[in-house]
PDB file of N, CA, C and O in Angstrom:
ATOM      1  N   ILE A   1      -2.498  -3.301  -5.253  1.00 83.00           N
ATOM      2  CA  ILE A   1      -3.738  -2.936  -4.584  1.00 83.00           C
ATOM      3  C   ILE A   1      -3.849  -1.410  -4.486  1.00 83.00           C
ATOM      4  O   ILE A   1      -4.907  -0.857  -4.717  1.00 83.00           O
ATOM      5  N   LEU A   2      -2.725  -0.776  -4.133  1.00 85.00           N
ATOM      6  CA  LEU A   2      -2.770   0.676  -3.996  1.00 85.00           C
ATOM      7  C   LEU A   2      -3.063   1.372  -5.323  1.00 85.00           C
ATOM      8  O   LEU A   2      -3.772   2.376  -5.346  1.00 85.00           O
ATOM      9  N   SER A   3      -2.546   0.827  -6.400  1.00 87.00           N
ATOM     10  CA  SER A   3      -2.840   1.453  -7.701  1.00 87.00           C
ATOM     11  C   SER A   3      -4.319   1.281  -8.041  1.00 87.00           C
ATOM     12  O   SER A   3      -4.929   2.189  -8.620  1.00 87.00           O
ATOM     13  N   ASP A   4      -4.913   0.156  -7.658  1.00 90.00           N
ATOM     14  CA  ASP A   4      -6.350  -0.035  -7.867  1.00 90.00           C
ATOM     15  C   ASP A   4      -7.159   0.952  -7.031  1.00 90.00           C
ATOM     16  O   ASP A   4      -8.151   1.511  -7.495  1.00 90.00           O
ATOM     17  N   ILE A   5      -6.726   1.169  -5.789  1.00 89.00           N
ATOM     18  CA  ILE A   5      -7.403   2.136  -4.925  1.00 89.00           C
ATOM     19  C   ILE A   5      -7.301   3.531  -5.539  1.00 89.00           C
ATOM     20  O   ILE A   5      -8.287   4.271  -5.583  1.00 89.00           O
ATOM     21  N   LYS A   6      -6.106   3.875  -6.032  1.00 89.00           N
ATOM     22  CA  LYS A   6      -5.926   5.194  -6.661  1.00 89.00           C
ATOM     23  C   LYS A   6      -6.864   5.372  -7.858  1.00 89.00           C
ATOM     24  O   LYS A   6      -7.458   6.428  -8.023  1.00 89.00           O
ATOM     25  N   LYS A   7      -6.977   4.335  -8.670  1.00 91.00           N
ATOM     26  CA  LYS A   7      -7.836   4.435  -9.852  1.00 91.00           C
ATOM     27  C   LYS A   7      -9.307   4.547  -9.453  1.00 91.00           C
ATOM     28  O   LYS A   7     -10.046   5.360 -10.002  1.00 91.00           O
ATOM     29  N   HIS A   8      -9.719   3.715  -8.521  1.00 91.00           N
ATOM     30  CA  HIS A   8     -11.130   3.662  -8.150  1.00 91.00           C
ATOM     31  C   HIS A   8     -11.577   4.929  -7.413  1.00 91.00           C
ATOM     32  O   HIS A   8     -12.704   5.385  -7.583  1.00 91.00           O
ATOM     33  N   TYR A   9     -10.693   5.486  -6.594  1.00 90.00           N
ATOM     34  CA  TYR A   9     -11.040   6.655  -5.778  1.00 90.00           C
ATOM     35  C   TYR A   9     -10.275   7.907  -6.219  1.00 90.00           C
ATOM     36  O   TYR A   9      -9.930   8.758  -5.408  1.00 90.00           O
ATOM     37  N   LYS A  10     -10.051   8.017  -7.524  1.00 89.00           N
ATOM     38  CA  LYS A  10      -9.240   9.125  -8.035  1.00 89.00           C
ATOM     39  C   LYS A  10      -9.824  10.499  -7.733  1.00 89.00           C
ATOM     40  O   LYS A  10      -9.100  11.476  -7.698  1.00 89.00           O
ATOM     41  N   GLY A  11     -11.095  10.585  -7.451  1.00 89.00           N
ATOM     42  CA  GLY A  11     -11.713  11.866  -7.133  1.00 89.00           C
ATOM     43  C   GLY A  11     -11.747  12.182  -5.648  1.00 89.00           C
ATOM     44  O   GLY A  11     -12.182  13.254  -5.243  1.00 89.00           O
ATOM     45  N   ASP A  12     -11.282  11.262  -4.823  1.00 90.00           N
ATOM     46  CA  ASP A  12     -11.327  11.453  -3.374  1.00 90.00           C
ATOM     47  C   ASP A  12      -9.963  11.905  -2.863  1.00 90.00           C
ATOM     48  O   ASP A  12      -9.026  11.119  -2.749  1.00 90.00           O
ATOM     49  N   ILE A  13      -9.863  13.170  -2.547  1.00 92.00           N
ATOM     50  CA  ILE A  13      -8.584  13.774  -2.135  1.00 92.00           C
ATOM     51  C   ILE A  13      -8.029  13.123  -0.869  1.00 92.00           C
ATOM     52  O   ILE A  13      -6.824  12.902  -0.774  1.00 92.00           O
ATOM     53  N   ASP A  14      -8.902  12.843   0.102  1.00 91.00           N
ATOM     54  CA  ASP A  14      -8.434  12.272   1.369  1.00 91.00           C
ATOM     55  C   ASP A  14      -7.759  10.920   1.161  1.00 91.00           C
ATOM     56  O   ASP A  14      -6.700  10.637   1.729  1.00 91.00           O
ATOM     57  N   ILE A  15      -8.369  10.082   0.346  1.00 92.00           N
ATOM     58  CA  ILE A  15      -7.796   8.765   0.068  1.00 92.00           C
ATOM     59  C   ILE A  15      -6.492   8.905  -0.701  1.00 92.00           C
ATOM     60  O   ILE A  15      -5.498   8.248  -0.375  1.00 92.00           O
ATOM     61  N   LEU A  16      -6.482   9.759  -1.698  1.00 92.00           N
ATOM     62  CA  LEU A  16      -5.266   9.949  -2.494  1.00 92.00           C
ATOM     63  C   LEU A  16      -4.119  10.482  -1.641  1.00 92.00           C
ATOM     64  O   LEU A  16      -2.963  10.080  -1.837  1.00 92.00           O
ATOM     65  N   GLU A  17      -4.430  11.358  -0.683  1.00 92.00           N
ATOM     66  CA  GLU A  17      -3.383  11.868   0.201  1.00 92.00           C
ATOM     67  C   GLU A  17      -2.765  10.740   1.034  1.00 92.00           C
ATOM     68  O   GLU A  17      -1.548  10.678   1.201  1.00 92.00           O
ATOM     69  N   GLU A  18      -3.592   9.856   1.564  1.00 91.00           N
ATOM     70  CA  GLU A  18      -3.088   8.737   2.360  1.00 91.00           C
ATOM     71  C   GLU A  18      -2.248   7.787   1.500  1.00 91.00           C
ATOM     72  O   GLU A  18      -1.182   7.337   1.916  1.00 91.00           O
ATOM     73  N   VAL A  19      -2.731   7.479   0.307  1.00 91.00           N
ATOM     74  CA  VAL A  19      -1.987   6.595  -0.592  1.00 91.00           C
ATOM     75  C   VAL A  19      -0.659   7.249  -0.975  1.00 91.00           C
ATOM     76  O   VAL A  19       0.390   6.588  -0.980  1.00 91.00           O
ATOM     77  N   ASN A  20      -0.683   8.538  -1.255  1.00 90.00           N
ATOM     78  CA  ASN A  20       0.550   9.249  -1.601  1.00 90.00           C
ATOM     79  C   ASN A  20       1.527   9.284  -0.435  1.00 90.00           C
ATOM     80  O   ASN A  20       2.744   9.204  -0.644  1.00 90.00           O
ATOM     81  N   LEU A  21       1.022   9.389   0.798  1.00 89.00           N
ATOM     82  CA  LEU A  21       1.895   9.326   1.963  1.00 89.00           C
ATOM     83  C   LEU A  21       2.578   7.963   2.061  1.00 89.00           C
ATOM     84  O   LEU A  21       3.762   7.871   2.390  1.00 89.00           O
ATOM     85  N   LEU A  22       1.829   6.910   1.769  1.00 89.00           N
ATOM     86  CA  LEU A  22       2.432   5.565   1.759  1.00 89.00           C
ATOM     87  C   LEU A  22       3.560   5.491   0.741  1.00 89.00           C
ATOM     88  O   LEU A  22       4.637   4.961   1.032  1.00 89.00           O
ATOM     89  N   ASP A  23       3.311   6.027  -0.435  1.00 88.00           N
ATOM     90  CA  ASP A  23       4.353   6.042  -1.471  1.00 88.00           C
ATOM     91  C   ASP A  23       5.556   6.866  -1.028  1.00 88.00           C
ATOM     92  O   ASP A  23       6.699   6.436  -1.150  1.00 88.00           O
ATOM     93  N   LYS A  24       5.274   8.057  -0.511  1.00 90.00           N
ATOM     94  CA  LYS A  24       6.337   8.983  -0.115  1.00 90.00           C
ATOM     95  C   LYS A  24       7.201   8.403   1.009  1.00 90.00           C
ATOM     96  O   LYS A  24       8.428   8.514   0.978  1.00 90.00           O
ATOM     97  N   GLU A  25       6.561   7.787   1.999  1.00 89.00           N
ATOM     98  CA  GLU A  25       7.289   7.226   3.129  1.00 89.00           C
ATOM     99  C   GLU A  25       8.009   5.926   2.768  1.00 89.00           C
ATOM    100  O   GLU A  25       8.915   5.507   3.478  1.00 89.00           O
ATOM    101  N   GLY A  26       7.601   5.299   1.689  1.00 89.00           N
ATOM    102  CA  GLY A  26       8.247   4.070   1.249  1.00 89.00           C
ATOM    103  C   GLY A  26       8.074   2.909   2.217  1.00 89.00           C
ATOM    104  O   GLY A  26       8.916   2.014   2.273  1.00 89.00           O
ATOM    105  N   LEU A  27       6.978   2.908   2.966  1.00 87.00           N
ATOM    106  CA  LEU A  27       6.782   1.893   3.996  1.00 87.00           C
ATOM    107  C   LEU A  27       6.699   0.484   3.423  1.00 87.00           C
ATOM    108  O   LEU A  27       7.320  -0.441   3.953  1.00 87.00           O
ATOM    109  N   ILE A  28       5.949   0.325   2.359  1.00 89.00           N
ATOM    110  CA  ILE A  28       5.803  -1.008   1.775  1.00 89.00           C
ATOM    111  C   ILE A  28       7.150  -1.498   1.266  1.00 89.00           C
ATOM    112  O   ILE A  28       7.540  -2.646   1.502  1.00 89.00           O
ATOM    113  N   ARG A  29       7.874  -0.618   0.602  1.00 90.00           N
ATOM    114  CA  ARG A  29       9.195  -0.977   0.081  1.00 90.00           C
ATOM    115  C   ARG A  29      10.143  -1.371   1.211  1.00 90.00           C
ATOM    116  O   ARG A  29      10.870  -2.359   1.118  1.00 90.00           O
ATOM    117  N   LYS A  30      10.129  -0.599   2.308  1.00 88.00           N
ATOM    118  CA  LYS A  30      11.012  -0.886   3.443  1.00 88.00           C
ATOM    119  C   LYS A  30      10.691  -2.236   4.077  1.00 88.00           C
ATOM    120  O   LYS A  30      11.591  -3.025   4.365  1.00 88.00           O
ATOM    121  N   VAL A  31       9.408  -2.495   4.299  1.00 87.00           N
ATOM    122  CA  VAL A  31       8.994  -3.747   4.926  1.00 87.00           C
ATOM    123  C   VAL A  31       9.354  -4.930   4.029  1.00 87.00           C
ATOM    124  O   VAL A  31       9.886  -5.944   4.494  1.00 87.00           O
ATOM    125  N   MET A  32       9.078  -4.804   2.740  1.00 88.00           N
ATOM    126  CA  MET A  32       9.378  -5.903   1.812  1.00 88.00           C
ATOM    127  C   MET A  32      10.885  -6.144   1.707  1.00 88.00           C
ATOM    128  O   MET A  32      11.333  -7.295   1.623  1.00 88.00           O
ATOM    129  N   LYS A  33      11.667  -5.092   1.731  1.00 86.00           N
ATOM    130  CA  LYS A  33      13.124  -5.244   1.643  1.00 86.00           C
ATOM    131  C   LYS A  33      13.656  -6.007   2.856  1.00 86.00           C
ATOM    132  O   LYS A  33      14.454  -6.931   2.717  1.00 86.00           O
ATOM    133  N   LYS A  34      13.190  -5.632   4.044  1.00 82.00           N
ATOM    134  CA  LYS A  34      13.639  -6.332   5.254  1.00 82.00           C
ATOM    135  C   LYS A  34      13.152  -7.777   5.255  1.00 82.00           C
ATOM    136  O   LYS A  34      13.872  -8.688   5.641  1.00 82.00           O
ATOM    137  N   ARG A  35      11.914  -7.978   4.844  1.00 81.00           N
ATOM    138  CA  ARG A  35      11.357  -9.324   4.794  1.00 81.00           C
ATOM    139  C   ARG A  35      12.166 -10.195   3.845  1.00 81.00           C
ATOM    140  O   ARG A  35      12.539 -11.324   4.170  1.00 81.00           O
ATOM    141  N   ASN A  36      12.444  -9.682   2.675  1.00 80.00           N
ATOM    142  CA  ASN A  36      13.200 -10.447   1.691  1.00 80.00           C
ATOM    143  C   ASN A  36      14.627 -10.711   2.161  1.00 80.00           C
ATOM    144  O   ASN A  36      15.175 -11.784   1.935  1.00 80.00           O
ATOM    145  N   SER A  37      15.194  -9.742   2.823  1.00 76.00           N
ATOM    146  CA  SER A  37      16.549  -9.894   3.340  1.00 76.00           C
ATOM    147  C   SER A  37      16.613 -11.020   4.375  1.00 76.00           C
ATOM    148  O   SER A  37      17.553 -11.809   4.394  1.00 76.00           O
ATOM    149  N   ALA A  38      15.622 -11.101   5.224  1.00 72.00           N
ATOM    150  CA  ALA A  38      15.604 -12.120   6.265  1.00 72.00           C
ATOM    151  C   ALA A  38      15.231 -13.499   5.714  1.00 72.00           C
ATOM    152  O   ALA A  38      15.689 -14.519   6.221  1.00 72.00           O
ATOM    153  N   ALA A  39      14.433 -13.518   4.670  1.00 73.00           N
ATOM    154  CA  ALA A  39      13.906 -14.786   4.169  1.00 73.00           C
ATOM    155  C   ALA A  39      14.828 -15.495   3.187  1.00 73.00           C
ATOM    156  O   ALA A  39      14.720 -16.704   3.002  1.00 73.00           O
ATOM    157  N   HIS A  40      15.735 -14.778   2.577  1.00 69.00           N
ATOM    158  CA  HIS A  40      16.561 -15.362   1.538  1.00 69.00           C
ATOM    159  C   HIS A  40      18.033 -15.353   1.928  1.00 69.00           C
ATOM    160  O   HIS A  40      18.501 -14.457   2.619  1.00 69.00           O
ATOM    161  N   ALA A  41      18.742 -16.347   1.441  1.00 60.00           N
ATOM    162  CA  ALA A  41      20.180 -16.437   1.711  1.00 60.00           C
ATOM    163  C   ALA A  41      20.918 -15.350   0.944  1.00 60.00           C
ATOM    164  O   ALA A  41      20.487 -14.914  -0.122  1.00 60.00           O
ATOM    165  N   ASP A  42      22.045 -14.924   1.498  1.00 65.00           N
ATOM    166  CA  ASP A  42      22.859 -13.962   0.761  1.00 65.00           C
ATOM    167  C   ASP A  42      23.731 -14.722  -0.239  1.00 65.00           C
ATOM    168  O   ASP A  42      23.614 -15.931  -0.397  1.00 65.00           O
ATOM    169  N   THR A  43      24.594 -14.038  -0.934  1.00 66.00           N
ATOM    170  CA  THR A  43      25.383 -14.675  -1.993  1.00 66.00           C
ATOM    171  C   THR A  43      26.337 -15.742  -1.468  1.00 66.00           C
ATOM    172  O   THR A  43      26.729 -16.630  -2.217  1.00 66.00           O
ATOM    173  N   SER A  44      26.687 -15.687  -0.193  1.00 70.00           N
ATOM    174  CA  SER A  44      27.570 -16.714   0.370  1.00 70.00           C
ATOM    175  C   SER A  44      26.795 -17.952   0.807  1.00 70.00           C
ATOM    176  O   SER A  44      27.385 -18.928   1.245  1.00 70.00           O
ATOM    177  N   GLY A  45      25.464 -17.888   0.685  1.00 65.00           N
ATOM    178  CA  GLY A  45      24.639 -19.031   1.072  1.00 65.00           C
ATOM    179  C   GLY A  45      24.176 -18.976   2.518  1.00 65.00           C
ATOM    180  O   GLY A  45      23.443 -19.846   2.973  1.00 65.00           O
ATOM    181  N   ASN A  46      24.597 -17.958   3.245  1.00 66.00           N
ATOM    182  CA  ASN A  46      24.191 -17.821   4.640  1.00 66.00           C
ATOM    183  C   ASN A  46      22.897 -17.032   4.748  1.00 66.00           C
ATOM    184  O   ASN A  46      22.676 -16.091   3.999  1.00 66.00           O
ATOM    185  N   ARG A  47      22.099 -17.431   5.684  1.00 62.00           N
ATOM    186  CA  ARG A  47      20.869 -16.702   5.928  1.00 62.00           C
ATOM    187  C   ARG A  47      21.176 -15.482   6.789  1.00 62.00           C
ATOM    188  O   ARG A  47      21.978 -15.547   7.693  1.00 62.00           O
ATOM    189  N   ARG A  48      20.550 -14.361   6.496  1.00 66.00           N
ATOM    190  CA  ARG A  48      20.780 -13.148   7.267  1.00 66.00           C
ATOM    191  C   ARG A  48      19.849 -13.154   8.474  1.00 66.00           C
ATOM    192  O   ARG A  48      18.654 -13.342   8.337  1.00 66.00           O
ATOM    193  N   GLU A  49      20.405 -12.943   9.629  1.00 71.00           N
ATOM    194  CA  GLU A  49      19.606 -12.898  10.849  1.00 71.00           C
ATOM    195  C   GLU A  49      19.297 -11.446  11.193  1.00 71.00           C
ATOM    196  O   GLU A  49      20.129 -10.564  11.017  1.00 71.00           O
ATOM    197  N   PHE A  50      18.098 -11.213  11.690  1.00 74.00           N
ATOM    198  CA  PHE A  50      17.721  -9.890  12.173  1.00 74.00           C
ATOM    199  C   PHE A  50      18.310  -9.678  13.551  1.00 74.00           C
ATOM    200  O   PHE A  50      18.283 -10.570  14.393  1.00 74.00           O
ATOM    201  N   ASN A  51      18.818  -8.486  13.790  1.00 81.00           N
ATOM    202  CA  ASN A  51      19.176  -8.147  15.158  1.00 81.00           C
ATOM    203  C   ASN A  51      17.981  -7.406  15.766  1.00 81.00           C
ATOM    204  O   ASN A  51      16.983  -7.139  15.095  1.00 81.00           O
ATOM    205  N   LYS A  52      18.082  -7.070  17.028  1.00 86.00           N
ATOM    206  CA  LYS A  52      16.964  -6.438  17.722  1.00 86.00           C
ATOM    207  C   LYS A  52      16.573  -5.107  17.072  1.00 86.00           C
ATOM    208  O   LYS A  52      15.390  -4.804  16.919  1.00 86.00           O
ATOM    209  N   GLU A  53      17.554  -4.328  16.655  1.00 89.00           N
ATOM    210  CA  GLU A  53      17.280  -3.032  16.028  1.00 89.00           C
ATOM    211  C   GLU A  53      16.538  -3.205  14.702  1.00 89.00           C
ATOM    212  O   GLU A  53      15.589  -2.471  14.412  1.00 89.00           O
ATOM    213  N   ASP A  54      16.959  -4.190  13.897  1.00 84.00           N
ATOM    214  CA  ASP A  54      16.269  -4.468  12.631  1.00 84.00           C
ATOM    215  C   ASP A  54      14.808  -4.837  12.884  1.00 84.00           C
ATOM    216  O   ASP A  54      13.910  -4.378  12.179  1.00 84.00           O
ATOM    217  N   LEU A  55      14.604  -5.675  13.874  1.00 85.00           N
ATOM    218  CA  LEU A  55      13.255  -6.121  14.195  1.00 85.00           C
ATOM    219  C   LEU A  55      12.391  -4.956  14.675  1.00 85.00           C
ATOM    220  O   LEU A  55      11.241  -4.808  14.253  1.00 85.00           O
ATOM    221  N   GLU A  56      12.943  -4.101  15.521  1.00 91.00           N
ATOM    222  CA  GLU A  56      12.195  -2.944  16.010  1.00 91.00           C
ATOM    223  C   GLU A  56      11.868  -1.983  14.871  1.00 91.00           C
ATOM    224  O   GLU A  56      10.759  -1.430  14.825  1.00 91.00           O
ATOM    225  N   ASP A  57      12.808  -1.796  13.956  1.00 90.00           N
ATOM    226  CA  ASP A  57      12.545  -0.944  12.784  1.00 90.00           C
ATOM    227  C   ASP A  57      11.404  -1.508  11.945  1.00 90.00           C
ATOM    228  O   ASP A  57      10.517  -0.773  11.505  1.00 90.00           O
ATOM    229  N   MET A  58      11.437  -2.810  11.728  1.00 88.00           N
ATOM    230  CA  MET A  58      10.399  -3.435  10.915  1.00 88.00           C
ATOM    231  C   MET A  58       9.033  -3.345  11.612  1.00 88.00           C
ATOM    232  O   MET A  58       8.023  -3.077  10.964  1.00 88.00           O
ATOM    233  N   ILE A  59       9.015  -3.545  12.916  1.00 92.00           N
ATOM    234  CA  ILE A  59       7.759  -3.433  13.669  1.00 92.00           C
ATOM    235  C   ILE A  59       7.205  -2.015  13.564  1.00 92.00           C
ATOM    236  O   ILE A  59       6.005  -1.827  13.328  1.00 92.00           O
ATOM    237  N   ASN A  60       8.064  -1.022  13.713  1.00 94.00           N
ATOM    238  CA  ASN A  60       7.608   0.371  13.595  1.00 94.00           C
ATOM    239  C   ASN A  60       7.094   0.676  12.195  1.00 94.00           C
ATOM    240  O   ASN A  60       6.069   1.353  12.035  1.00 94.00           O
ATOM    241  N   ASP A  61       7.783   0.162  11.184  1.00 92.00           N
ATOM    242  CA  ASP A  61       7.320   0.356   9.807  1.00 92.00           C
ATOM    243  C   ASP A  61       5.982  -0.336   9.582  1.00 92.00           C
ATOM    244  O   ASP A  61       5.089   0.213   8.920  1.00 92.00           O
ATOM    245  N   MET A  62       5.824  -1.535  10.132  1.00 93.00           N
ATOM    246  CA  MET A  62       4.553  -2.263   9.993  1.00 93.00           C
ATOM    247  C   MET A  62       3.416  -1.510  10.686  1.00 93.00           C
ATOM    248  O   MET A  62       2.309  -1.422  10.151  1.00 93.00           O
ATOM    249  N   ARG A  63       3.696  -0.961  11.858  1.00 94.00           N
ATOM    250  CA  ARG A  63       2.672  -0.181  12.566  1.00 94.00           C
ATOM    251  C   ARG A  63       2.248   1.025  11.734  1.00 94.00           C
ATOM    252  O   ARG A  63       1.052   1.311  11.612  1.00 94.00           O
ATOM    253  N   SER A  64       3.209   1.720  11.184  1.00 92.00           N
ATOM    254  CA  SER A  64       2.904   2.889  10.362  1.00 92.00           C
ATOM    255  C   SER A  64       2.130   2.487   9.110  1.00 92.00           C
ATOM    256  O   SER A  64       1.169   3.157   8.719  1.00 92.00           O
ATOM    257  N   LEU A  65       2.535   1.393   8.495  1.00 92.00           N
ATOM    258  CA  LEU A  65       1.855   0.894   7.305  1.00 92.00           C
ATOM    259  C   LEU A  65       0.406   0.530   7.622  1.00 92.00           C
ATOM    260  O   LEU A  65      -0.517   0.936   6.914  1.00 92.00           O
ATOM    261  N   LEU A  66       0.200  -0.206   8.692  1.00 94.00           N
ATOM    262  CA  LEU A  66      -1.158  -0.593   9.081  1.00 94.00           C
ATOM    263  C   LEU A  66      -2.003   0.624   9.446  1.00 94.00           C
ATOM    264  O   LEU A  66      -3.195   0.673   9.131  1.00 94.00           O
ATOM    265  N   PHE A  67      -1.387   1.611  10.088  1.00 93.00           N
ATOM    266  CA  PHE A  67      -2.098   2.843  10.417  1.00 93.00           C
ATOM    267  C   PHE A  67      -2.594   3.525   9.148  1.00 93.00           C
ATOM    268  O   PHE A  67      -3.767   3.925   9.057  1.00 93.00           O
ATOM    269  N   ARG A  68      -1.724   3.649   8.154  1.00 92.00           N
ATOM    270  CA  ARG A  68      -2.114   4.293   6.891  1.00 92.00           C
ATOM    271  C   ARG A  68      -3.217   3.498   6.186  1.00 92.00           C
ATOM    272  O   ARG A  68      -4.169   4.075   5.659  1.00 92.00           O
ATOM    273  N   LEU A  69      -3.076   2.168   6.160  1.00 93.00           N
ATOM    274  CA  LEU A  69      -4.092   1.341   5.505  1.00 93.00           C
ATOM    275  C   LEU A  69      -5.436   1.423   6.234  1.00 93.00           C
ATOM    276  O   LEU A  69      -6.493   1.455   5.594  1.00 93.00           O
ATOM    277  N   CYS A  70      -5.397   1.482   7.559  1.00 95.00           N
ATOM    278  CA  CYS A  70      -6.638   1.643   8.326  1.00 95.00           C
ATOM    279  C   CYS A  70      -7.268   3.006   8.055  1.00 95.00           C
ATOM    280  O   CYS A  70      -8.501   3.115   7.977  1.00 95.00           O
ATOM    281  N   ASN A  71      -6.438   4.034   7.925  1.00 93.00           N
ATOM    282  CA  ASN A  71      -6.962   5.359   7.572  1.00 93.00           C
ATOM    283  C   ASN A  71      -7.689   5.304   6.234  1.00 93.00           C
ATOM    284  O   ASN A  71      -8.778   5.865   6.086  1.00 93.00           O
ATOM    285  N   ILE A  72      -7.081   4.639   5.267  1.00 93.00           N
ATOM    286  CA  ILE A  72      -7.703   4.523   3.941  1.00 93.00           C
ATOM    287  C   ILE A  72      -9.028   3.785   4.053  1.00 93.00           C
ATOM    288  O   ILE A  72     -10.045   4.226   3.507  1.00 93.00           O
ATOM    289  N   ALA A  73      -9.048   2.673   4.779  1.00 93.00           N
ATOM    290  CA  ALA A  73     -10.280   1.898   4.946  1.00 93.00           C
ATOM    291  C   ALA A  73     -11.356   2.721   5.659  1.00 93.00           C
ATOM    292  O   ALA A  73     -12.537   2.671   5.282  1.00 93.00           O
ATOM    293  N   SER A  74     -10.963   3.481   6.665  1.00 94.00           N
ATOM    294  CA  SER A  74     -11.926   4.313   7.399  1.00 94.00           C
ATOM    295  C   SER A  74     -12.524   5.394   6.513  1.00 94.00           C
ATOM    296  O   SER A  74     -13.732   5.665   6.572  1.00 94.00           O
ATOM    297  N   ILE A  75     -11.684   6.009   5.707  1.00 93.00           N
ATOM    298  CA  ILE A  75     -12.173   7.057   4.798  1.00 93.00           C
ATOM    299  C   ILE A  75     -13.143   6.456   3.790  1.00 93.00           C
ATOM    300  O   ILE A  75     -14.207   7.024   3.524  1.00 93.00           O
ATOM    301  N   ILE A  76     -12.797   5.306   3.248  1.00 91.00           N
ATOM    302  CA  ILE A  76     -13.682   4.637   2.281  1.00 91.00           C
ATOM    303  C   ILE A  76     -15.014   4.310   2.938  1.00 91.00           C
ATOM    304  O   ILE A  76     -16.084   4.555   2.371  1.00 91.00           O
ATOM    305  N   GLN A  77     -14.960   3.756   4.144  1.00 91.00           N
ATOM    306  CA  GLN A  77     -16.188   3.394   4.849  1.00 91.00           C
ATOM    307  C   GLN A  77     -17.034   4.625   5.158  1.00 91.00           C
ATOM    308  O   GLN A  77     -18.242   4.626   4.950  1.00 91.00           O
ATOM    309  N   LYS A  78     -16.393   5.684   5.641  1.00 90.00           N
ATOM    310  CA  LYS A  78     -17.108   6.925   5.966  1.00 90.00           C
ATOM    311  C   LYS A  78     -17.756   7.505   4.717  1.00 90.00           C
ATOM    312  O   LYS A  78     -18.925   7.901   4.735  1.00 90.00           O
ATOM    313  N   ASN A  79     -17.020   7.528   3.633  1.00 85.00           N
ATOM    314  CA  ASN A  79     -17.546   8.096   2.392  1.00 85.00           C
ATOM    315  C   ASN A  79     -18.664   7.251   1.796  1.00 85.00           C
ATOM    316  O   ASN A  79     -19.568   7.791   1.163  1.00 85.00           O
ATOM    317  N   SER A  80     -18.606   5.944   1.990  1.00 82.00           N
ATOM    318  CA  SER A  80     -19.657   5.089   1.426  1.00 82.00           C
ATOM    319  C   SER A  80     -20.970   5.285   2.179  1.00 82.00           C
ATOM    320  O   SER A  80     -22.050   5.104   1.615  1.00 82.00           O
ATOM    321  N   ARG A  81     -20.901   5.685   3.444  1.00 79.00           N
ATOM    322  CA  ARG A  81     -22.126   5.982   4.220  1.00 79.00           C
ATOM    323  C   ARG A  81     -22.752   7.292   3.759  1.00 79.00           C
ATOM    324  O   ARG A  81     -23.958   7.485   3.897  1.00 79.00           O
ATOM    325  N   ASN A  82     -21.930   8.198   3.238  1.00 72.00           N
ATOM    326  CA  ASN A  82     -22.423   9.510   2.821  1.00 72.00           C
ATOM    327  C   ASN A  82     -23.008   9.517   1.418  1.00 72.00           C
ATOM    328  O   ASN A  82     -23.540  10.525   0.991  1.00 72.00           O
ATOM    329  N   ILE A  83     -22.890   8.402   0.716  1.00 66.00           N
ATOM    330  CA  ILE A  83     -23.424   8.323  -0.647  1.00 66.00           C
ATOM    331  C   ILE A  83     -24.920   7.994  -0.561  1.00 66.00           C
ATOM    332  O   ILE A  83     -25.321   7.040   0.074  1.00 66.00           O
ATOM    333  N   THR A  84     -25.713   8.807  -1.221  1.00 56.00           N
ATOM    334  CA  THR A  84     -27.157   8.541  -1.245  1.00 56.00           C
ATOM    335  C   THR A  84     -27.495   7.815  -2.534  1.00 56.00           C
ATOM    336  O   THR A  84     -27.018   8.186  -3.599  1.00 56.00           O
ATOM    337  N   PRO A  85     -28.332   6.781  -2.417  1.00 54.00           N
ATOM    338  CA  PRO A  85     -28.689   6.005  -3.621  1.00 54.00           C
ATOM    339  C   PRO A  85     -29.555   6.776  -4.589  1.00 54.00           C
ATOM    340  O   PRO A  85     -30.185   7.693  -4.353  1.00 54.00           O
TER     341      PRO A  85
END
């Protein structure tokens, strides 16, 4: 989705900056790694349980991720209002 946003809004610096921040911070990668770790068994066949710290880290990463995505959506919405037909 982010690559589609980059292609579609390649001329919009504000959007590209937000998308690049997502890439730089690695938020999506971090969230997916923790999710996959919790959802799948390890090589011994045991499921990995999250401790409180893992859960808090994931929540903070999710908040940051959602904040960045909302920023992107807000910029797109604001810019679409400024376009004259």
